Amino acid sequence: MRKKQFKAESKKLMDLMINSIYTHKEIFLRELISNASDALDKLYFRSLTDPSVGLKKDEFIIRLHPDKDARTLTVSDNGCGMTAEELEQDLGTIAKSGSQIFKNETEKTKGVDIIGQFGVGFYSAFMVADRVTVVSRAFGAEKANRWESDGADGYTIEECDSDTFGTTVTLHLKEDTDDESYSRYLETYTLESLVKKYSDYIRHPIMMLVETQRLKEGTENEYETVTEDRTLNSMVPLWKRQRKNVKDEEYNNFYTEKFMDYEPPARIITSKTEGSATYTALLFIPKHPPFDYYTKEYEKGLQLYSRGVLIMDKCADLLPDYFSFVKGLVDSEDLSLNISRETLQQDAQLKLIAKTIEKKIKSELQKMLANEREAYEAFFKNFGIQLKFGVYNDYGMHKEELQDLLLFLSSNEKQYVTLSEYVGRMKDGQDTIYYACGETADKIDTLPQLEAVKEKGYEVLYCTEYVDEFALKMLHEYNGKHFQNVCDEQLDLSTEEEKNALKEKNENSKDLLAFLKETLGDSVTEVRFTNRLKNAAVCLTTEGGISLDMQRVLNAMPNGNKVKAETVLEINEEHPIAAKLADLFENDKDTLAEYAKLLYDQGCLISGAPVQDPAEFSRLISKLMVK
């Protein structure tokens, strides 16, 4: 028998098909099953108008048969089959697609979706097999034909016998190597797993004979091996069913099984659109973040299906970073896939789908916030940081979309509050949203600068997350109200008379303040008296755009770049320490210098900043105690 050569320029192209186009070797099974499904669809489509087909819908079957002794894996179907001419055209010409031709002929017919388009999926078999045999008998034909090839050297076609119509593809697996175990594709568990992963929602049953152990009848502990015909796929995607016909328990079981979670989701989101972006989505908001969520190892993304076939396990482009906690999948019939069906050929459709999904997620979160406040606050405790990052990242590009989803602890009973709620209950004449930063609400309460703000009856947002102030700085204002850190030196709630008196006090004490500044050196940019404090002797405030809290966060980052806030030491003009400092300036400048260091370290402790020299601080405290 004469061997024929492939028509599409042979070995170089075949090598490309086998070694470059597909990322994972296991994809071959998805491709062969998809081809078999297309063949079944074609015959089923014919059966709708041709009674001679003689098969009911549930009798169209794909079957897998591993043979460990022969080292072969067979994928067979009772579909339309192929004639010798079709074998020549479709398998003898790389990238010739019978499915694409059929799809073009029936594209206006509802109910028939063809998976294969490119005619290259079949050749993925050569990634795991060194010889492939195809026996196919077209429906209505009396004889079958055998196509066989060992790769790029060509193929043979000869007539043969077959008891029934359909196609059987037999892969003669390669020998195992140190890098690859091809034998695993003969294991029941591997085949079941691959079907479940890639082809679970193929509309036709995928069957395989499976050996199982069961208790022998009439015995208590004696087992026997039996063979059963098992359906490996579930066929009907859960997301294709109407929401009203699916119980929450089914969604919960699907989520915990598919996305490896031990708890059901906090919220289930279903979406189906038609038009410029046609897709079905099934999304879940988890109750808790994965263990690696806030690490660089975490991979965001939704599963991407095309007509029920898994294309990508984690398509990152479907989710913005600030919604990266969402799990789920998208199934679209309109995606332009690349030749291997593993990645997208163009991203215009994907961007359109992603934008629609983003709006849907935001809408569901807004509903939860409005109608299920307790559930939303539980969600926010787990994932609120990510939303705040979304406000800060990309130079604030998404801040308007996210600002109404944010929550902050409030000085009012330490409860969560939205920015809208804060603004809605502002005092008459108040034009500023006040906030304070610290590791915990209790530590924020100890800030001396907070006293004056609370005394005026103003509500204060407590920023306890390291990203909080960065997000507020990026927002800049909300509903026309600007944000103000209570520790910012620009905060001034005093009257004009009080301001003038304080200005005079600082002017009269400029030599004392200059001495204190010189003693503290670069630790501070200025020392001055203040009237903003009630009971505390000192506090640290900052000038410019970087607060002490932002300094702490930025300097903890691993990029090696260090920043320094422009720190001001403010001394309570009404505190007895003010008079003591004036006396020491006249009579004991050495002790005054020591007091200056103590006051600065005291300010650091109150603000949550580290003391620069703990040993020196301890020595000065001890010296003061024995005086």
XYZ file of C-alpha atoms in Angstrom:
627
model
C 0.000 0.000 0.000
C 1.442 3.345 -1.030
C 1.857 5.943 1.683
C 0.375 9.346 0.869
C 1.891 12.635 1.890
C 0.054 15.326 3.820
C -1.037 18.140 1.541
C -0.183 20.967 3.900
C 3.551 21.034 3.562
C 4.275 18.204 5.918
C 6.892 17.715 8.534
C 7.545 21.303 9.560
C 3.844 22.020 9.986
C 3.238 18.707 11.740
C 6.068 19.465 14.167
C 4.444 22.816 14.841
C 1.101 21.134 15.482
C 2.586 18.628 17.911
C 5.170 20.715 19.734
C 4.161 24.381 19.650
C 0.443 25.022 19.330
C -0.756 23.198 22.424
C 0.443 24.122 25.898
C -0.489 20.875 27.642
C -0.351 17.366 26.204
C -3.531 16.355 28.037
C -5.486 18.666 25.714
C -5.524 15.873 23.096
C -8.421 14.116 24.828
C -10.508 17.283 24.845
C -9.878 17.697 21.122
C -10.779 14.118 20.183
C -13.923 14.180 22.317
C -14.929 17.515 20.791
C -14.486 16.059 17.296
C -16.596 13.048 18.269
C -19.259 15.356 19.666
C -19.349 17.275 16.387
C -19.839 14.004 14.480
C -22.743 13.080 16.765
C -24.266 16.530 16.353
C -24.182 16.207 12.579
C -26.010 12.893 12.619
C -28.446 14.083 15.287
C -29.184 17.119 13.133
C -29.945 14.749 10.254
C -32.131 12.546 12.464
C -34.514 15.452 13.007
C -35.685 15.099 9.395
C -34.524 11.566 8.473
C -36.216 8.718 10.397
C -33.800 6.200 8.859
C -31.100 7.306 11.305
C -32.962 5.235 13.871
C -31.300 6.706 16.973
C -32.909 8.553 19.827
C -31.177 11.558 21.300
C -29.759 9.663 24.273
C -28.383 6.902 22.033
C -25.672 9.118 20.517
C -22.618 8.088 22.548
C -18.885 8.732 22.823
C -16.897 5.849 24.263
C -13.379 5.630 25.704
C -11.491 2.361 25.878
C -7.996 2.121 27.368
C -6.032 -1.080 26.747
C -2.957 -1.316 28.959
C -1.648 -4.507 27.332
C -1.726 -3.038 23.824
C -0.853 0.488 25.074
C -3.759 1.941 23.111
C -6.468 4.445 23.922
C -9.568 4.418 21.741
C -12.110 7.215 21.330
C -15.162 6.103 19.363
C -18.560 7.516 18.439
C -21.658 6.449 16.531
C -21.896 9.697 14.649
C -22.021 10.555 10.971
C -18.704 8.901 10.115
C -16.508 9.745 7.132
C -16.136 8.455 3.613
C -12.737 7.748 2.067
C -12.907 11.114 0.324
C -13.682 12.900 3.621
C -10.818 11.104 5.342
C -8.589 12.258 2.531
C -9.821 15.839 2.762
C -10.187 16.248 6.529
C -7.299 14.134 7.829
C -4.985 14.280 4.852
C -5.037 18.071 4.773
C -3.894 19.755 7.956
C -6.239 22.580 8.969
C -9.106 21.356 6.781
C -12.225 21.434 8.965
C -15.345 19.463 8.154
C -16.931 20.945 11.241
C -16.383 24.458 9.935
C -18.018 23.538 6.618
C -21.005 22.042 8.435
C -21.185 25.067 10.706
C -21.247 27.420 7.710
C -24.056 25.402 6.138
C -26.201 25.353 9.287
C -25.259 28.580 11.047
C -28.835 29.825 10.947
C -30.199 26.635 12.497
C -30.941 26.836 16.215
C -29.943 24.117 18.649
C -26.812 22.801 16.964
C -23.473 24.162 18.178
C -20.361 22.846 16.483
C -17.186 22.903 18.558
C -14.446 22.210 16.003
C -13.516 24.979 13.591
C -9.895 24.666 12.611
C -9.331 21.044 11.657
C -6.196 20.809 13.747
C -7.496 19.280 16.982
C -7.158 15.746 15.650
C -3.406 16.169 15.221
C -2.958 16.859 18.926
C -3.153 13.065 19.231
C 0.421 12.886 17.962
C 1.609 14.648 21.123
C 1.003 11.399 23.024
C 0.892 8.763 20.259
C 3.503 7.637 17.765
C 0.815 6.043 15.574
C -2.858 6.889 15.107
C -5.452 4.678 13.430
C -8.870 5.941 12.381
C -11.595 3.536 11.282
C -14.681 5.336 9.994
C -17.847 4.279 8.269
C -20.113 7.020 6.991
C -23.822 6.738 7.788
C -25.518 4.961 4.888
C -22.283 3.470 3.540
C -21.705 -0.305 3.401
C -17.962 -0.218 3.808
C -15.622 1.503 6.216
C -12.169 2.940 5.643
C -9.025 2.877 7.736
C -6.763 5.937 7.917
C -3.379 5.416 9.592
C -0.335 7.571 10.165
C 2.796 7.634 12.290
C 3.190 11.403 11.959
C 4.805 13.678 9.437
C 5.932 10.936 7.047
C 2.415 10.624 5.669
C -0.617 8.338 5.939
C -2.415 5.423 4.336
C -6.098 4.880 3.554
C -7.603 1.487 2.805
C -11.042 -0.048 2.765
C -12.044 -2.210 5.725
C -15.041 -3.694 7.523
C -16.988 -2.159 10.398
C -20.158 -3.426 12.052
C -21.658 0.013 12.498
C -21.404 3.579 11.290
C -19.324 6.107 13.190
C -15.641 6.696 13.865
C -13.053 4.990 16.058
C -9.752 6.753 16.740
C -7.066 4.527 18.239
C -3.944 6.058 19.733
C -0.862 3.870 20.032
C 0.787 5.647 22.936
C 4.439 6.585 23.011
C 6.817 4.883 25.388
C 7.306 6.559 28.735
C 10.332 8.810 29.226
C 12.012 10.385 32.225
C 10.057 13.577 31.573
C 6.677 12.202 30.543
C 4.489 9.254 31.539
C 2.234 8.481 28.609
C 0.963 5.401 30.420
C -1.117 7.616 32.691
C -3.545 8.153 29.821
C -4.506 4.488 30.223
C -5.504 4.933 33.864
C -9.193 5.160 34.713
C -8.671 7.955 37.213
C -6.718 10.108 34.737
C -9.297 9.709 31.984
C -12.165 10.457 34.347
C -10.368 13.539 35.631
C -9.605 14.891 32.156
C -13.186 14.382 31.017
C -14.431 16.116 34.163
C -12.007 18.986 33.676
C -12.404 19.706 29.965
C -15.445 17.895 28.579
C -17.880 17.562 31.477
C -20.547 19.494 29.611
C -20.336 17.850 26.199
C -24.001 17.269 25.435
C -23.600 13.554 24.645
C -22.718 10.857 27.196
C -19.039 9.899 27.368
C -18.978 6.247 28.443
C -16.239 3.933 29.675
C -16.128 0.436 31.146
C -14.753 0.757 34.677
C -13.691 -1.965 37.069
C -14.895 -1.503 40.643
C -14.803 -3.513 43.849
C -18.025 -4.506 45.545
C -19.007 -6.749 48.405
C -19.707 -10.257 47.195
C -23.336 -11.209 47.728
C -23.867 -13.391 50.791
C -20.540 -12.453 52.397
C -19.523 -9.889 55.004
C -15.952 -9.056 53.982
C -15.298 -10.739 50.649
C -15.085 -8.459 47.634
C -15.236 -9.116 43.903
C -14.220 -7.137 40.841
C -17.077 -6.125 38.558
C -17.145 -4.113 35.363
C -19.723 -1.386 34.929
C -20.480 1.027 32.140
C -20.025 4.465 33.618
C -21.007 7.875 32.235
C -18.071 10.188 32.883
C -19.655 13.561 32.133
C -22.652 15.411 33.540
C -23.695 16.719 30.081
C -26.058 19.494 31.148
C -24.211 22.547 32.507
C -25.741 23.908 35.676
C -25.435 27.441 34.326
C -27.559 26.599 31.286
C -30.572 25.870 33.463
C -32.935 28.643 34.539
C -32.164 30.029 37.994
C -35.661 29.263 39.240
C -35.168 25.584 38.398
C -31.905 25.229 40.336
C -31.837 24.894 44.107
C -29.289 26.851 46.116
C -28.030 23.518 47.391
C -27.098 22.537 43.826
C -25.233 25.792 43.327
C -23.474 25.355 46.670
C -22.411 21.794 45.866
C -21.184 22.892 42.438
C -19.147 25.698 43.999
C -17.537 23.649 46.766
C -16.651 20.850 44.341
C -15.380 22.937 41.439
C -13.572 25.619 43.417
C -12.263 23.545 46.316
C -13.931 25.448 49.142
C -15.155 23.931 52.399
C -17.928 26.509 52.800
C -20.789 27.453 50.472
C -20.466 30.876 48.838
C -21.697 34.068 50.447
C -23.531 35.019 47.269
C -24.494 33.396 43.968
C -24.635 35.562 40.845
C -26.123 34.379 37.564
C -26.055 36.372 34.358
C -27.102 35.709 30.804
C -26.872 38.233 27.994
C -27.462 38.166 24.253
C -26.468 40.647 21.629
C -23.063 42.228 21.151
C -21.736 40.080 24.025
C -23.515 36.747 24.210
C -22.561 34.679 27.215
C -23.797 32.891 30.313
C -22.027 33.461 33.632
C -22.222 31.718 36.984
C -20.307 33.641 39.653
C -19.713 33.179 43.356
C -18.547 35.512 46.114
C -16.746 33.358 48.719
C -17.401 33.646 52.431
C -13.697 33.868 53.147
C -10.523 34.547 51.169
C -8.375 31.608 50.029
C -5.296 31.027 52.163
C -3.077 32.535 49.450
C -5.393 35.386 48.436
C -3.166 38.196 49.659
C 0.026 36.673 48.280
C 1.742 37.050 44.929
C 1.090 33.356 44.243
C -2.681 33.904 44.007
C -4.068 33.708 40.469
C -7.305 35.490 39.741
C -9.644 34.609 36.902
C -12.835 32.895 35.840
C -13.107 29.590 34.040
C -13.773 30.233 30.357
C -15.920 27.818 28.373
C -16.871 27.842 24.727
C -20.026 25.825 24.056
C -19.515 23.819 27.217
C -15.844 22.973 26.544
C -13.269 24.352 28.989
C -10.892 26.707 27.177
C -9.046 28.363 30.057
C -9.065 27.440 33.729
C -8.313 30.977 34.919
C -8.990 33.761 32.462
C -7.592 36.793 34.292
C -8.903 39.250 31.706
C -12.493 38.594 32.779
C -12.033 40.194 36.210
C -10.551 43.515 37.329
C -8.073 43.207 40.182
C -10.466 44.747 42.697
C -12.987 41.944 42.040
C -10.336 39.215 41.960
C -12.023 37.420 44.867
C -14.922 36.365 42.614
C -14.966 32.722 41.515
C -16.982 31.182 38.728
C -17.173 30.730 34.993
C -18.244 32.255 31.712
C -19.562 30.260 28.758
C -19.688 32.070 25.427
C -20.375 30.921 21.887
C -18.934 34.025 20.289
C -15.296 33.951 21.347
C -12.662 34.112 18.647
C -10.285 31.382 19.778
C -6.841 30.742 18.474
C -6.038 27.638 16.496
C -5.522 25.452 19.563
C -8.683 26.686 21.316
C -6.505 27.389 24.349
C -6.276 31.164 24.143
C -8.120 34.031 22.529
C -7.370 35.296 19.068
C -8.603 38.805 19.805
C -9.731 40.497 22.963
C -12.529 42.833 21.816
C -15.291 40.348 22.677
C -13.599 39.416 25.926
C -13.322 43.057 26.996
C -17.009 43.541 26.293
C -17.921 40.483 28.363
C -15.568 41.548 31.168
C -17.129 45.014 31.323
C -20.627 43.547 31.571
C -19.541 41.121 34.291
C -17.899 43.947 36.247
C -21.163 45.907 36.210
C -23.090 42.834 37.310
C -20.765 42.168 40.265
C -20.942 45.807 41.359
C -24.729 45.769 41.108
C -24.961 42.647 43.275
C -22.635 44.153 45.890
C -24.727 47.322 45.966
C -27.858 45.221 46.530
C -26.143 43.347 49.346
C -25.053 46.630 50.939
C -28.556 48.085 50.708
C -30.584 45.030 51.707
C -28.280 42.703 53.658
C -26.073 45.023 55.668
C -24.799 42.379 58.074
C -23.838 40.058 55.202
C -22.118 42.923 53.378
C -20.104 43.921 56.418
C -18.964 40.295 56.793
C -17.954 40.330 53.120
C -16.157 43.653 53.533
C -14.092 42.442 56.469
C -12.675 39.768 54.165
C -12.363 41.605 50.856
C -12.724 45.317 51.584
C -8.971 45.857 51.323
C -9.141 44.755 47.696
C -11.828 47.342 46.920
C -9.713 50.054 48.568
C -6.731 48.944 46.492
C -8.983 49.304 43.458
C -9.587 52.951 44.385
C -5.868 53.609 44.795
C -4.482 51.615 41.853
C -4.278 52.813 38.261
C -4.032 56.433 39.450
C -7.603 56.396 40.740
C -9.111 55.405 37.397
C -11.830 53.326 39.081
C -12.458 55.395 42.203
C -15.896 56.632 41.157
C -17.065 53.079 40.441
C -15.910 51.822 43.846
C -16.310 54.715 46.296
C -19.878 53.827 47.279
C -18.878 50.241 48.094
C -16.346 51.310 50.738
C -16.875 51.007 54.487
C -14.917 52.636 57.308
C -15.150 52.316 61.048
C -16.669 55.421 62.573
C -16.132 57.205 65.872
C -19.900 56.867 66.273
C -20.126 53.643 68.292
C -17.282 52.085 66.264
C -19.729 50.937 63.574
C -19.091 50.627 59.846
C -20.252 53.589 57.799
C -20.317 54.367 54.091
C -19.094 57.695 52.771
C -22.642 58.494 51.746
C -23.895 57.831 55.279
C -21.142 60.007 56.767
C -21.914 62.937 54.469
C -25.642 62.490 55.049
C -25.294 63.187 58.770
C -22.625 65.902 58.716
C -23.174 68.928 60.934
C -24.500 72.135 59.412
C -21.632 74.109 57.954
C -19.218 71.154 57.998
C -17.379 70.900 54.690
C -14.708 68.346 55.655
C -14.698 64.574 56.161
C -12.363 63.896 59.090
C -10.329 60.742 59.475
C -7.614 59.388 61.747
C -5.138 56.540 61.191
C -3.879 53.845 63.523
C -3.385 50.110 63.883
C -6.656 49.691 65.827
C -9.652 51.783 66.774
C -8.523 51.746 70.411
C -5.121 53.157 69.468
C -6.729 55.849 67.361
C -8.815 56.844 70.366
C -5.593 57.727 72.218
C -4.490 60.285 69.605
C -4.461 63.678 71.332
C -5.430 65.444 68.083
C -8.751 63.572 68.137
C -9.964 65.330 71.269
C -10.567 68.718 69.686
C -12.383 67.227 66.671
C -14.677 65.131 68.845
C -15.305 68.082 71.157
C -16.719 69.973 68.167
C -19.125 67.080 67.608
C -17.582 65.932 64.320
C -17.673 62.285 63.294
C -14.287 60.743 62.447
C -13.504 57.839 60.119
C -11.075 55.359 61.667
C -8.512 54.133 59.133
C -7.157 50.879 60.537
C -6.057 49.246 57.275
C -2.726 50.236 55.745
C -4.375 51.083 52.429
C -7.109 53.301 53.915
C -5.356 56.651 53.813
C -3.922 55.979 50.350
C -7.458 55.360 49.098
C -8.805 58.532 50.738
C -5.927 60.573 49.338
C -6.745 59.222 45.891
C -10.458 60.000 46.312
C -9.481 63.533 47.399
C -13.133 64.427 47.938
C -16.567 62.856 48.088
C -19.746 64.654 47.125
C -17.861 67.945 47.269
C -16.482 67.290 50.771
C -12.704 67.072 51.148
C -10.919 64.566 53.376
C -8.800 65.793 56.281
C -6.443 63.807 58.514
C -6.856 65.020 62.106
C -3.063 64.739 62.458
C -2.389 67.073 59.556
C -0.853 70.380 60.597
C -3.384 72.229 58.432
C -6.261 71.124 60.658
C -7.308 74.183 62.660
C -10.663 74.378 64.441
C -9.878 77.457 66.529
C -11.477 80.890 66.258
C -9.730 83.859 64.695
C -9.051 85.254 68.169
C -7.469 81.946 69.251
C -5.408 81.802 66.079
C -4.022 85.298 66.645
C -3.182 84.525 70.286
C -1.349 81.337 69.271
C 0.567 83.156 66.548
C 1.735 85.706 69.118
C 2.746 82.930 71.536
C 4.921 81.239 68.891
C 6.454 84.541 67.840
C 7.398 85.400 71.413
C 8.878 81.915 71.911
C 10.804 81.687 68.647
C 14.226 81.408 70.322
C 13.022 78.587 72.582
C 11.403 76.768 69.669
C 14.512 77.229 67.517
C 16.634 75.657 70.271
C 14.263 72.664 70.486
C 14.365 72.277 66.686
C 18.171 72.415 66.643
C 18.328 69.791 69.396
C 16.064 67.395 67.514
C 17.842 67.969 64.211
C 16.371 66.255 61.143
C 13.815 64.358 63.211
C 11.410 67.285 62.816
C 10.950 70.112 60.360
C 9.546 72.470 62.998
C 8.667 72.787 66.695
C 5.772 75.027 67.759
C 3.112 75.599 70.351
C -0.463 74.522 69.582
C -3.937 75.056 70.984
C -5.404 71.932 69.411
C -4.582 69.697 72.407
C -6.639 69.343 75.570
C -4.885 67.046 78.055
C -1.816 65.785 76.214
C 1.486 67.645 76.431
C 2.637 67.039 72.853
C 1.702 65.500 69.541
C 3.299 64.931 66.155
C 1.679 66.365 63.055
C 2.824 66.305 59.459
C 3.133 68.740 56.587
C 2.862 67.836 52.941
C 1.257 64.790 51.342
C 2.823 62.018 53.438
C 1.495 61.291 56.898
C 3.255 59.290 59.602
C 0.978 56.349 58.850
C 1.791 56.503 55.127
C 5.487 56.732 56.013
C 5.191 53.549 58.070
C 3.427 51.671 55.253
C 5.726 52.821 52.456
C 8.886 52.059 54.402
C 7.652 48.544 55.124
C 7.519 47.753 51.411
C 10.325 45.590 49.980
C 11.332 47.977 47.185
C 14.101 49.532 49.309
C 12.914 53.111 48.747
C 12.554 54.989 52.033
C 10.394 58.068 52.533
C 10.190 60.530 55.410
C 7.189 62.556 56.457
C 7.716 66.225 57.252
C 7.099 65.925 60.983
C 6.204 68.792 63.301
C 6.465 68.556 67.110
C 3.541 70.471 68.598
C 3.551 71.412 72.307
C 0.331 72.148 74.207
C 0.533 75.843 75.093
C -1.803 75.324 78.082
C 0.049 72.352 79.533
C 2.390 72.930 82.536
C 5.224 71.580 80.425
C 5.131 74.802 78.359
C 6.088 76.910 81.377
C 8.739 74.374 82.417
C 10.378 74.548 78.996
C 10.499 78.345 79.158
C 12.166 78.181 82.589
C 14.743 75.619 81.432
C 15.550 77.730 78.378
C 16.586 80.564 80.720
C 18.368 78.478 83.365
C 19.323 74.926 82.192
C 19.675 74.328 78.473
C 21.318 70.902 78.999
C 18.226 69.607 80.770
C 16.039 71.358 78.178
C 17.798 69.366 75.429
C 17.024 66.143 77.277
C 13.393 67.214 77.698
C 13.190 67.914 73.971
C 14.211 64.332 73.177
C 11.752 62.953 75.724
C 8.890 65.019 74.314
C 9.674 63.940 70.759
C 9.808 60.261 71.767
C 6.541 60.743 73.637
C 4.992 62.107 70.452
C 6.286 59.083 68.530
C 4.760 56.663 71.028
C 1.378 58.400 70.934
C 1.287 58.487 67.136
C 2.361 54.855 66.755
C 5.765 55.674 65.286
C 8.836 53.805 66.637
C 11.154 55.476 69.132
C 14.431 56.065 67.328
C 16.711 55.207 70.273
C 14.870 53.122 72.943
C 18.019 52.850 75.100
C 18.463 56.636 75.194
C 14.762 57.086 75.906
C 14.973 54.634 78.824
C 18.073 56.385 80.216
C 16.433 59.811 80.148
C 13.270 58.498 81.829
C 15.339 56.934 84.616
C 17.336 60.150 85.072
C 14.141 62.177 85.297
C 12.641 59.796 87.865
C 15.458 60.237 90.374
C 15.473 64.031 90.222
